[in-house]
PDB file of C-alpha atoms in Angstrom:
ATOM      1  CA  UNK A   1      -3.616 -20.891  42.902  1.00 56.00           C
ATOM      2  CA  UNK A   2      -0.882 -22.475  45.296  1.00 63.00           C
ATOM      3  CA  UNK A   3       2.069 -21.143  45.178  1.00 60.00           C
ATOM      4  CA  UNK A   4       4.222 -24.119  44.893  1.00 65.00           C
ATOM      5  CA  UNK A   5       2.244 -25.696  41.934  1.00 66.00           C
ATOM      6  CA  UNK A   6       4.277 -25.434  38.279  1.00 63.00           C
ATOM      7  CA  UNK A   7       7.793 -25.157  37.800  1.00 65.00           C
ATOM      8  CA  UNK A   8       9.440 -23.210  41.076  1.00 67.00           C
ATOM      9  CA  UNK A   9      13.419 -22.214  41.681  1.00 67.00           C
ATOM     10  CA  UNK A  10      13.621 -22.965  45.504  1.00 70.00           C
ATOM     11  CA  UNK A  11      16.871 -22.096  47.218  1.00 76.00           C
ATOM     12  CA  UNK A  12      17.091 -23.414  50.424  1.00 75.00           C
ATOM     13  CA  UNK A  13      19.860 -23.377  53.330  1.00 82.00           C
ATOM     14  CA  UNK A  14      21.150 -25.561  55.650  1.00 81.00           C
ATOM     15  CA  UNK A  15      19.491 -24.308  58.331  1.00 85.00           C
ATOM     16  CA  UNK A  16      15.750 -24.451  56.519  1.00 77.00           C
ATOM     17  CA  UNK A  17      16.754 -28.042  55.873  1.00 77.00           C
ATOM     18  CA  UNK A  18      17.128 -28.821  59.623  1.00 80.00           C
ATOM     19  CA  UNK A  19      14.068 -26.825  59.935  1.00 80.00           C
ATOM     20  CA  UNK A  20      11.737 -28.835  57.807  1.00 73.00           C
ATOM     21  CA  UNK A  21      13.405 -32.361  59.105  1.00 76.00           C
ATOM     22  CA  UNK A  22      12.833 -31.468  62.519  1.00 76.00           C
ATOM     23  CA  UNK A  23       9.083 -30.498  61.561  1.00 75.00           C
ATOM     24  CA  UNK A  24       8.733 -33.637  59.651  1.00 73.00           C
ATOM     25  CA  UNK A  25       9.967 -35.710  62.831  1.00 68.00           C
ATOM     26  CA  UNK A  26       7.489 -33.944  65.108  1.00 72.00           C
ATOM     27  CA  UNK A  27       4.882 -34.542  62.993  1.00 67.00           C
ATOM     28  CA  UNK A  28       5.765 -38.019  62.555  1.00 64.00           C
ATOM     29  CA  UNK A  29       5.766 -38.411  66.012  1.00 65.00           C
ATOM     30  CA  UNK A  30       2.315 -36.772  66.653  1.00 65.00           C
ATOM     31  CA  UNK A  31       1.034 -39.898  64.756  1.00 73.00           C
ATOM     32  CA  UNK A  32       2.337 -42.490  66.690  1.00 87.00           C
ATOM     33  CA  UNK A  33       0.851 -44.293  69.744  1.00 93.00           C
ATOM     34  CA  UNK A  34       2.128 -43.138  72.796  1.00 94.00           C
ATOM     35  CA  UNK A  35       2.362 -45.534  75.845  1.00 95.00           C
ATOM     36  CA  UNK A  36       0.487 -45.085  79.115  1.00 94.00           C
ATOM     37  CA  UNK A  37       3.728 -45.521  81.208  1.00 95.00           C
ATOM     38  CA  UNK A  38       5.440 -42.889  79.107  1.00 94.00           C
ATOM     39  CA  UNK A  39       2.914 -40.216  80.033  1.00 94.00           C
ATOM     40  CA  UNK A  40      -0.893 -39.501  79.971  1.00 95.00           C
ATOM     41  CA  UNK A  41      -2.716 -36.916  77.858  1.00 95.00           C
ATOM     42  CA  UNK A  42      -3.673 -33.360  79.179  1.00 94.00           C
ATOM     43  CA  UNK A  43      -6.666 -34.028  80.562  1.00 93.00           C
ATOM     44  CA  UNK A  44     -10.088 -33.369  79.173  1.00 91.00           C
ATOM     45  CA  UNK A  45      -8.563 -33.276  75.693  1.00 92.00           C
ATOM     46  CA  UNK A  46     -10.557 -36.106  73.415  1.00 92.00           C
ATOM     47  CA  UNK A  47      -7.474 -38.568  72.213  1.00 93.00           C
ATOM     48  CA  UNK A  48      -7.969 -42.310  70.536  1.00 92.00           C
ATOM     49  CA  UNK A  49      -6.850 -44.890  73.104  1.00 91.00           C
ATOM     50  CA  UNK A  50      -6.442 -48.191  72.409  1.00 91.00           C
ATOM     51  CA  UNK A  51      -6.590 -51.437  74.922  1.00 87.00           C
ATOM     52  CA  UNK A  52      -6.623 -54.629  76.032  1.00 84.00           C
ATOM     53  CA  UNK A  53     -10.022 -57.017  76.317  1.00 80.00           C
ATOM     54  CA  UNK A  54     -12.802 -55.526  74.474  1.00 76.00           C
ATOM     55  CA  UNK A  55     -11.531 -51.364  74.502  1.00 77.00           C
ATOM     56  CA  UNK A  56      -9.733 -52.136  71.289  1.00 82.00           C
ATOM     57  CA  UNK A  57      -9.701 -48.632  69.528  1.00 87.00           C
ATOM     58  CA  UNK A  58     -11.910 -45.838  71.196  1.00 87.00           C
ATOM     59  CA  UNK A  59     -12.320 -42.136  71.550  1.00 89.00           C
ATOM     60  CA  UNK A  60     -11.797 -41.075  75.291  1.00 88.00           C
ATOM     61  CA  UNK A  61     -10.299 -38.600  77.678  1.00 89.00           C
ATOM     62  CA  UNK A  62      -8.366 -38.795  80.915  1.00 90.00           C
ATOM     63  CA  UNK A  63     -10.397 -36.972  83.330  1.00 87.00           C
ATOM     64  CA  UNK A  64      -9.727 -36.740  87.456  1.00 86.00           C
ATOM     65  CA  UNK A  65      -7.069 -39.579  87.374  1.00 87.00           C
ATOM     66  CA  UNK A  66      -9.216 -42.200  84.575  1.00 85.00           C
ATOM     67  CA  UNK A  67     -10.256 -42.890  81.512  1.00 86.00           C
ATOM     68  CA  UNK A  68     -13.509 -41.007  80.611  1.00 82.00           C
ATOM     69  CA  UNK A  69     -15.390 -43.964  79.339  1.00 71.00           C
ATOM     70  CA  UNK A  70     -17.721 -42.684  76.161  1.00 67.00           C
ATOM     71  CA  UNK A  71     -19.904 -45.640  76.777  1.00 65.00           C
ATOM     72  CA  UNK A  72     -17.252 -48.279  77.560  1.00 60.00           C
ATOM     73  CA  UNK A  73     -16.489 -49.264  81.173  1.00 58.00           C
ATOM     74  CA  UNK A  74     -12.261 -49.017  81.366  1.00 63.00           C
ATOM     75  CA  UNK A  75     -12.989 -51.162  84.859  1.00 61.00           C
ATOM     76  CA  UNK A  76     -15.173 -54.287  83.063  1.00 63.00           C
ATOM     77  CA  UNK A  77     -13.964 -54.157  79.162  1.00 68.00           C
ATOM     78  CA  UNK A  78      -9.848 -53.823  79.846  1.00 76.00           C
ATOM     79  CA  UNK A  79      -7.316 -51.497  80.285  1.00 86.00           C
ATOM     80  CA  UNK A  80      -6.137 -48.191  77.973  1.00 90.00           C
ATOM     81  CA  UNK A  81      -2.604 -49.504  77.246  1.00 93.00           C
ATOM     82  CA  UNK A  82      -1.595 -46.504  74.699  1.00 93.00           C
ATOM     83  CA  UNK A  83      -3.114 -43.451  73.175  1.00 94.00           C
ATOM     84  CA  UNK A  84      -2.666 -40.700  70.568  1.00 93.00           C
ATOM     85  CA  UNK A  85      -3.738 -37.219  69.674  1.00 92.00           C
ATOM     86  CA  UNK A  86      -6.628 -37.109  66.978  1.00 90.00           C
ATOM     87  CA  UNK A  87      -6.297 -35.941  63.756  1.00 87.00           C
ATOM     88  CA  UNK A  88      -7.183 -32.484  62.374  1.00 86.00           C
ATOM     89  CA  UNK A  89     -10.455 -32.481  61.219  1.00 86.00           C
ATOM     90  CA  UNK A  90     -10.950 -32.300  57.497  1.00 88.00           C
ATOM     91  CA  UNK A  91     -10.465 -29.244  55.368  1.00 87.00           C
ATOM     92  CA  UNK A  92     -14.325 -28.658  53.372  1.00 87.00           C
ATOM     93  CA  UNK A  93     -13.361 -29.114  49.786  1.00 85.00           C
ATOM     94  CA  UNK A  94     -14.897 -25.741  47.638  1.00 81.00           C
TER      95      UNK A  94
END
């Protein structure tokens, strides 16, 4: 059973409050698009990018300086304006 199902007495300190507000910000900020000019991905890492013209919303990676394509030419179809991590895959329900 999880532990925080049913009636609980949490006591919690300032400092755990901080804690979990800063967590909640990062994670807040781990789904939010990030901009090209602000900074790039680590490379080889699969991220969804979204762009102008006909990209729209893809899977890709930046790989030697570009956008690893996935069957979409970056050069002909637009250009990869912003991008985020992906999601954790999801947890297999038992």
């Amino acid at each position: 059973p999880d532990p925080l199902d049913g009636p609980q007495n949490f006591t919690f300190t300032p400092e755990d409050m901080r804690a979990f507000a800063r967590a909640a910000v990062e994670a807040d900020r781990a789904r939010q698009w990030i901009s090209c000019a602000e900074r790039m991905p680590e490379p080889e890492v699969e991220v969804l990018v979204y762009g102008t013209g006909t990209i729209g919303t893809q899977i890709g990676q930046w790989f030697r300086g570009r956008w690893d394509d996935h069957g979409w030419n970056v050069e002909d179809d637009g250009t990869v304006t912003h991008w985020m991590p992906l999601p954790a895959p999801p947890v297999p329900v038992r």
